[in-house]
Short mmCIF file of C-alpha atoms in Angstrom, two decimals:
data_model
loop_
_atom_site.label_atom_id
_atom_site.label_comp_id
_atom_site.label_asym_id
_atom_site.label_seq_id
_atom_site.Cartn_x
_atom_site.Cartn_y
_atom_site.Cartn_z
CA UNK K 1 0.00 0.00 0.00
CA UNK K 2 2.91 2.36 0.67
CA UNK K 3 4.16 1.93 -2.91
CA UNK K 4 0.85 3.28 -4.18
CA UNK K 5 -0.27 5.84 -1.67
CA UNK K 6 2.85 6.67 0.35
CA UNK K 7 5.32 9.51 -0.13
CA UNK K 8 8.43 11.01 1.29
CA UNK K 9 11.72 9.60 2.50
CA UNK K 10 10.29 6.40 3.96
CA UNK K 11 9.12 5.23 0.56
CA UNK K 12 12.70 5.17 -0.67
CA UNK K 13 13.30 2.16 1.55
CA UNK K 14 10.28 0.46 0.03
CA UNK K 15 11.74 0.80 -3.46
CA UNK K 16 15.14 -0.32 -2.19
CA UNK K 17 13.48 -3.39 -0.68
CA UNK K 18 11.72 -4.14 -3.96
CA UNK K 19 15.00 -3.89 -5.85
CA UNK K 20 16.76 -6.15 -3.37
CA UNK K 21 13.92 -8.69 -3.66
CA UNK K 22 14.19 -8.77 -7.45
CA UNK K 23 17.96 -9.17 -7.27
CA UNK K 24 17.50 -11.92 -4.70
CA UNK K 25 15.10 -13.79 -6.96
CA UNK K 26 17.54 -13.55 -9.87
CA UNK K 27 20.41 -14.76 -7.68
CA UNK K 28 18.31 -17.60 -6.33
CA UNK K 29 17.38 -18.60 -9.88
CA UNK K 30 21.08 -18.67 -10.82
CA UNK K 31 21.99 -20.58 -7.70
CA UNK K 32 19.35 -23.25 -8.29
CA UNK K 33 20.17 -23.73 -12.00
CA UNK K 34 22.36 -26.79 -12.62
CA UNK K 35 23.63 -28.66 -15.68
CA UNK K 36 25.28 -32.08 -15.55
CA UNK K 37 26.18 -34.81 -18.03
CA UNK K 38 26.97 -38.51 -17.78
CA UNK K 39 26.88 -41.60 -19.92
CA UNK K 40 23.09 -41.51 -20.11
CA UNK K 41 22.65 -37.98 -21.36
CA UNK K 42 22.38 -34.31 -20.55
CA UNK K 43 20.55 -33.16 -17.41
CA UNK K 44 19.45 -29.60 -16.62
CA UNK K 45 17.50 -28.14 -13.72
CA UNK K 46 16.10 -24.66 -13.15
CA UNK K 47 13.83 -23.14 -10.55
CA UNK K 48 10.73 -24.25 -12.46
CA UNK K 49 11.72 -27.21 -14.64
CA UNK K 50 13.92 -30.30 -14.94
CA UNK K 51 14.95 -31.86 -18.25
CA UNK K 52 16.78 -35.06 -19.12
CA UNK K 53 17.82 -35.55 -22.75
CA UNK K 54 19.55 -38.79 -23.89
CA UNK K 55 22.66 -38.38 -26.07
CA UNK K 56 20.99 -40.25 -28.92
CA UNK K 57 18.35 -37.48 -29.18
CA UNK K 58 20.97 -34.72 -29.45
CA UNK K 59 22.26 -33.83 -32.92
CA UNK K 60 24.83 -31.22 -31.91
CA UNK K 61 26.00 -28.80 -29.24
CA UNK K 62 26.46 -25.23 -30.43
CA UNK K 63 27.37 -21.78 -29.15
CA UNK K 64 24.49 -19.33 -29.10
CA UNK K 65 25.60 -15.67 -29.01
CA UNK K 66 23.35 -12.95 -27.63
CA UNK K 67 24.08 -9.25 -27.58
CA UNK K 68 23.40 -7.05 -24.57
CA UNK K 69 22.35 -3.43 -24.50
CA UNK K 70 25.94 -2.20 -24.60
CA UNK K 71 26.94 -4.56 -27.39
CA UNK K 72 28.63 -7.14 -25.15
CA UNK K 73 28.52 -10.78 -26.27
CA UNK K 74 26.78 -13.33 -24.06
CA UNK K 75 27.65 -16.93 -24.92
CA UNK K 76 25.35 -19.82 -24.06
CA UNK K 77 25.12 -23.48 -25.06
CA UNK K 78 22.42 -24.36 -27.60
CA UNK K 79 21.30 -28.00 -27.86
CA UNK K 80 20.14 -29.02 -31.35
CA UNK K 81 17.71 -31.95 -31.11
CA UNK K 82 17.27 -34.46 -33.90
CA UNK K 83 13.63 -33.51 -34.32
CA UNK K 84 14.69 -30.05 -35.46
CA UNK K 85 14.02 -28.15 -32.24
CA UNK K 86 16.64 -26.29 -30.21
CA UNK K 87 17.00 -25.62 -26.49
CA UNK K 88 19.35 -23.33 -24.63
CA UNK K 89 20.98 -24.55 -21.43
CA UNK K 90 20.92 -22.31 -18.33
CA UNK K 91 24.62 -23.10 -17.78
CA UNK K 92 27.40 -22.60 -18.68
CA UNK K 93 27.32 -18.92 -19.70
CA UNK K 94 29.99 -16.40 -20.60
CA UNK K 95 29.29 -12.73 -19.99
CA UNK K 96 32.69 -11.31 -21.03
CA UNK K 97 36.05 -12.17 -22.55
CA UNK K 98 37.49 -12.89 -19.12
CA UNK K 99 35.33 -15.93 -18.41
CA UNK K 100 35.34 -17.15 -22.03
CA UNK K 101 38.11 -19.78 -21.49
CA UNK K 102 36.14 -21.42 -18.68
CA UNK K 103 33.02 -21.48 -20.88
CA UNK K 104 34.93 -23.03 -23.78
CA UNK K 105 36.42 -25.69 -21.51
CA UNK K 106 33.02 -26.74 -20.17
CA UNK K 107 31.58 -26.82 -23.69
CA UNK K 108 34.49 -29.02 -24.87
CA UNK K 109 33.74 -31.41 -22.01
CA UNK K 110 30.08 -31.68 -23.02
CA UNK K 111 30.99 -32.21 -26.68
CA UNK K 112 33.49 -34.94 -25.71
CA UNK K 113 30.80 -36.82 -23.80
CA UNK K 114 28.44 -36.36 -26.76
CA UNK K 115 30.99 -37.83 -29.21
CA UNK K 116 31.62 -40.75 -26.88
CA UNK K 117 28.05 -41.73 -26.07
CA UNK K 118 26.18 -40.18 -28.97
CA UNK K 119 26.71 -39.13 -32.59
CA UNK K 120 27.69 -35.54 -33.29
CA UNK K 121 26.87 -34.04 -36.68
CA UNK K 122 29.87 -31.69 -36.78
CA UNK K 123 33.55 -31.92 -35.83
CA UNK K 124 33.77 -28.19 -35.10
CA UNK K 125 31.78 -25.92 -32.79
CA UNK K 126 29.00 -24.12 -34.70
CA UNK K 127 28.39 -20.53 -33.57
CA UNK K 128 24.85 -19.19 -33.97
CA UNK K 129 24.27 -15.43 -34.09
CA UNK K 130 21.63 -13.20 -35.65
CA UNK K 131 24.01 -12.84 -38.64
CA UNK K 132 24.38 -16.61 -39.09
CA UNK K 133 23.25 -18.11 -42.35
CA UNK K 134 19.84 -19.66 -41.98
CA UNK K 135 19.01 -17.89 -38.73
CA UNK K 136 15.83 -15.91 -39.24
CA UNK K 137 15.52 -17.09 -42.82
CA UNK K 138 12.33 -19.01 -42.07
CA UNK K 139 10.70 -15.90 -40.67
CA UNK K 140 11.88 -13.81 -43.60
CA UNK K 141 10.73 -16.39 -46.12
CA UNK K 142 7.36 -16.68 -44.41
CA UNK K 143 6.95 -12.91 -44.44
CA UNK K 144 7.86 -12.75 -48.12
CA UNK K 145 5.40 -15.55 -48.87
CA UNK K 146 2.64 -13.72 -47.02
CA UNK K 147 3.41 -10.49 -48.86
CA UNK K 148 3.38 -12.25 -52.22
CA UNK K 149 0.12 -14.02 -51.36
CA UNK K 150 -1.45 -10.72 -50.30
CA UNK K 151 -0.28 -9.03 -53.51
CA UNK K 152 -1.67 -11.88 -55.59
CA UNK K 153 -4.97 -11.78 -53.73
CA UNK K 154 -5.24 -8.03 -54.24
CA UNK K 155 -4.34 -8.36 -57.92
CA UNK K 156 -7.12 -10.94 -58.30
CA UNK K 157 -9.73 -9.27 -56.09
CA UNK K 158 -9.55 -5.68 -57.35
CA UNK K 159 -10.49 -6.46 -60.98
CA UNK K 160 -13.24 -8.83 -59.85
CA UNK K 161 -14.73 -6.25 -57.48
CA UNK K 162 -14.46 -3.52 -60.12
CA UNK K 163 -16.15 -5.70 -62.74
CA UNK K 164 -19.00 -6.49 -60.34
CA UNK K 165 -19.40 -2.81 -59.55
CA UNK K 166 -19.57 -1.94 -63.25
CA UNK K 167 -22.05 -4.75 -63.81
CA UNK K 168 -24.34 -3.38 -61.08
CA UNK K 169 -24.00 0.16 -62.46
CA UNK K 170 -24.77 -0.80 -66.05
CA UNK K 171 -27.56 -3.29 -65.26
CA UNK K 172 -31.09 -2.38 -66.34
CA UNK K 173 -34.41 -3.68 -64.98
CA UNK K 174 -35.77 -6.88 -66.47
CA UNK K 175 -38.82 -6.67 -68.70
CA UNK K 176 -41.68 -9.07 -69.25
CA UNK K 177 -40.06 -10.19 -72.49
CA UNK K 178 -36.74 -11.09 -70.81
CA UNK K 179 -36.22 -14.89 -70.93
CA UNK K 180 -35.83 -16.66 -67.61
CA UNK K 181 -32.32 -17.81 -68.54
CA UNK K 182 -31.15 -14.19 -68.99
CA UNK K 183 -32.74 -12.67 -65.86
CA UNK K 184 -29.50 -13.09 -63.96
CA UNK K 185 -27.97 -10.28 -66.06
CA UNK K 186 -30.66 -7.66 -65.37
CA UNK K 187 -32.23 -6.19 -62.24
CA UNK K 188 -35.13 -8.19 -60.82
CA UNK K 189 -37.49 -7.03 -58.09
CA UNK K 190 -38.55 -9.61 -55.51
CA UNK K 191 -41.44 -9.00 -53.08
CA UNK K 192 -40.54 -9.41 -49.41
CA UNK K 193 -42.14 -8.84 -46.02
CA UNK K 194 -39.91 -7.48 -43.24
CA UNK K 195 -40.72 -9.40 -40.08
CA UNK K 196 -38.53 -7.41 -37.70
CA UNK K 197 -35.50 -5.16 -37.52
CA UNK K 198 -32.40 -5.22 -35.36
CA UNK K 199 -30.91 -1.73 -35.02
CA UNK K 200 -27.26 -1.91 -33.99
CA UNK K 201 -25.61 0.56 -31.65
CA UNK K 202 -22.28 2.23 -32.33
CA UNK K 203 -20.33 0.27 -34.95
CA UNK K 204 -22.52 -2.83 -34.69
CA UNK K 205 -24.32 -4.05 -37.81
CA UNK K 206 -28.04 -3.48 -38.29
CA UNK K 207 -30.21 -6.21 -39.83
CA UNK K 208 -33.54 -6.62 -41.59
CA UNK K 209 -35.23 -10.02 -41.02
CA UNK K 210 -37.69 -11.26 -43.65
CA UNK K 211 -40.84 -13.28 -43.07
CA UNK K 212 -40.53 -17.00 -43.92
CA UNK K 213 -36.86 -16.39 -44.79
CA UNK K 214 -37.67 -15.14 -48.30
CA UNK K 215 -35.95 -14.03 -50.45
CA UNK K 216 -33.26 -14.46 -47.77
CA UNK K 217 -33.21 -14.77 -44.01
CA UNK K 218 -31.70 -11.37 -43.21
CA UNK K 219 -29.94 -8.41 -44.86
CA UNK K 220 -27.27 -6.14 -43.39
CA UNK K 221 -28.18 -2.45 -43.69
CA UNK K 222 -27.11 0.85 -42.18
CA UNK K 223 -28.45 2.01 -38.83
CA UNK K 224 -30.61 4.64 -40.54
CA UNK K 225 -31.92 2.04 -42.98
CA UNK K 226 -32.95 -0.30 -40.16
CA UNK K 227 -34.66 2.53 -38.28
CA UNK K 228 -36.65 3.39 -41.41
CA UNK K 229 -38.21 -0.09 -41.41
CA UNK K 230 -39.39 -0.07 -37.82
CA UNK K 231 -43.18 -0.68 -37.37
CA UNK K 232 -45.53 1.77 -40.37
CA UNK K 233 -48.02 2.79 -35.59
CA UNK K 234 -50.67 4.96 -33.78
CA UNK K 235 -49.36 6.68 -30.69
CA UNK K 236 -52.71 6.78 -28.86
CA UNK K 237 -54.85 3.98 -27.54
CA UNK K 238 -58.14 3.87 -29.50
CA UNK K 239 -60.87 1.37 -30.25
CA UNK K 240 -58.93 0.18 -33.32
CA UNK K 241 -55.62 0.30 -31.39
CA UNK K 242 -56.56 -0.91 -27.89
CA UNK K 243 -53.75 -0.65 -25.36
CA UNK K 244 -51.41 0.27 -28.24
CA UNK K 245 -51.43 -3.34 -29.43
CA UNK K 246 -50.91 -2.41 -33.10
CA UNK K 247 -47.44 -2.31 -34.66
CA UNK K 248 -48.35 -2.38 -38.38
CA UNK K 249 -50.99 -0.99 -40.73
CA UNK K 250 -52.12 -3.35 -43.47
CA UNK K 251 -53.26 -1.92 -46.82
CA UNK K 252 -54.86 -3.71 -49.74
CA UNK K 253 -57.09 -6.81 -49.83
CA UNK K 254 -59.66 -4.97 -47.72
CA UNK K 255 -60.07 -1.78 -45.74
CA UNK K 256 -57.04 -0.31 -43.89
CA UNK K 257 -56.55 -2.05 -40.56
CA UNK K 258 -54.18 -2.21 -37.58
CA UNK K 259 -52.39 -5.51 -36.84
CA UNK K 260 -50.08 -6.61 -34.01
CA UNK K 261 -47.77 -8.41 -36.45
CA UNK K 262 -46.04 -7.78 -39.82
CA UNK K 263 -48.17 -10.30 -41.67
CA UNK K 264 -48.77 -11.82 -44.03
CA UNK K 265 -52.54 -11.89 -43.64
CA UNK K 266 -55.02 -9.97 -41.50
CA UNK K 267 -55.00 -12.14 -38.39
CA UNK K 268 -56.24 -10.16 -35.33
CA UNK K 269 -56.61 -7.05 -37.53
CA UNK K 270 -58.90 -4.20 -36.43
CA UNK K 271 -60.43 -1.98 -39.10
CA UNK K 272 -59.51 1.70 -39.07
CA UNK K 273 -62.65 3.91 -39.18
CA UNK K 274 -61.40 6.01 -42.07
CA UNK K 275 -64.73 7.85 -42.29
CA UNK K 276 -63.93 9.47 -38.91
CA UNK K 277 -60.32 10.46 -39.63
CA UNK K 278 -59.18 13.81 -41.03
CA UNK K 279 -55.55 14.76 -41.65
CA UNK K 280 -54.67 18.05 -39.95
CA UNK K 281 -50.88 18.32 -40.23
CA UNK K 282 -47.64 16.38 -40.84
CA UNK K 283 -44.57 17.28 -38.80
CA UNK K 284 -41.26 15.99 -37.45
CA UNK K 285 -41.02 14.30 -34.04
CA UNK K 286 -40.72 16.41 -30.93
CA UNK K 287 -39.39 15.74 -27.47
CA UNK K 288 -42.93 15.33 -26.15
CA UNK K 289 -43.51 12.41 -28.52
CA UNK K 290 -41.22 10.16 -26.47
CA UNK K 291 -38.20 8.08 -27.34
CA UNK K 292 -40.17 5.38 -29.18
CA UNK K 293 -40.39 7.49 -32.35
CA UNK K 294 -37.15 7.64 -34.40
CA UNK K 295 -36.01 11.13 -35.33
CA UNK K 296 -36.02 10.21 -39.02
CA UNK K 297 -39.80 9.52 -38.96
CA UNK K 298 -42.67 11.90 -39.51
CA UNK K 299 -45.86 12.22 -37.48
CA UNK K 300 -49.31 12.86 -38.94
CA UNK K 301 -51.74 14.71 -36.69
CA UNK K 302 -55.25 13.32 -37.28
CA UNK K 303 -58.70 14.22 -36.02
CA UNK K 304 -60.76 11.20 -34.98
CA UNK K 305 -64.25 12.61 -34.60
CA UNK K 306 -62.97 15.42 -32.39
CA UNK K 307 -60.22 13.41 -30.65
CA UNK K 308 -56.54 14.06 -31.61
CA UNK K 309 -54.69 10.97 -32.88
CA UNK K 310 -51.05 10.75 -33.97
CA UNK K 311 -49.72 8.32 -36.58
CA UNK K 312 -45.93 7.80 -36.80
CA UNK K 313 -44.04 6.19 -39.68
CA UNK K 314 -41.11 6.68 -42.03
CA UNK K 315 -41.74 9.62 -44.41
CA UNK K 316 -42.31 7.52 -47.53
CA UNK K 317 -44.52 5.03 -45.65
CA UNK K 318 -46.49 7.82 -43.98
CA UNK K 319 -47.23 9.43 -47.34
CA UNK K 320 -48.51 6.11 -48.68
CA UNK K 321 -50.64 5.47 -45.57
CA UNK K 322 -52.19 8.96 -45.64
CA UNK K 323 -53.04 8.57 -49.32
CA UNK K 324 -54.64 5.16 -48.65
CA UNK K 325 -56.63 6.49 -45.67
CA UNK K 326 -57.83 9.50 -47.65
CA UNK K 327 -58.88 7.35 -50.62
CA UNK K 328 -60.71 4.94 -48.35
CA UNK K 329 -62.42 7.84 -46.57
CA UNK K 330 -63.57 9.27 -49.88
CA UNK K 331 -65.00 5.92 -50.92
CA UNK K 332 -66.67 5.41 -47.53
CA UNK K 333 -68.34 8.84 -47.54
CA UNK K 334 -69.37 8.86 -51.21
CA UNK K 335 -73.10 8.10 -51.87
CA UNK K 336 -73.88 4.70 -53.31
CA UNK K 337 -76.26 4.22 -56.27
#
């Protein structure tokens, strides 16, 4: 807690203690590390692991050179296994030129035991550095292969995408005389019923889900596009919209009606009394309309036999609904012969 919240001279001792602890762990790790060899193989032990490798599984013993921050060379023993893998021994190590003779002597002893009880692949001591031939070549070759594959993929994909874009741009709608075999080359309109929408937040995708999975199960659209297809509803509870049960207005195949589902059909539909409705105004949503109405919609203010009623929908859908309600009202109020 003092390392986080403390201050002043006393905290210096806390940092000194932390430094001493880290140095102690490093020293303990070096003190515990051991490497030995006998007629059976090579044995190594560290603070966390023990390994025993038979001489027959060792292909060669090499010198692995690392470079410190100041450019000094650190020599370690690298064990090349016959399966192709390599392992570095914790000991012996050489940190400078002064202890290099002792390191070389211990390495010569290990190589002598390897030649006696195993089969060494080289008569000399291989030295592995970052400049050594073959070191890092696999990574470089893999990187080059990935770059070439990416370039080839781009060279193949860009013309294909451009040709598809030009095909969509130049395509014209199909006509009644277009043969069925050639309709794949022109634009075809398919009827679909949107069952529900899923409006994503932030960078999430928005989806349109179609009834009965036709012509496809769902379609990815923009957030504004998904909001435009939310349920074509009355904002007040009326006799044809009891308890705000209605989410859709059905047109065609009968008088306009309110339904609690996207269709198809008129199940549980309630007829809209168009003879009582009069359009007063069409406006944009306000704060008093609540958060259930998207800002991209429009609201029609209606008069229902003296009672104000509000109908909310996307602009294009609202225009179509108002036209259908007005036409039905004209037909309902016109005298019959």
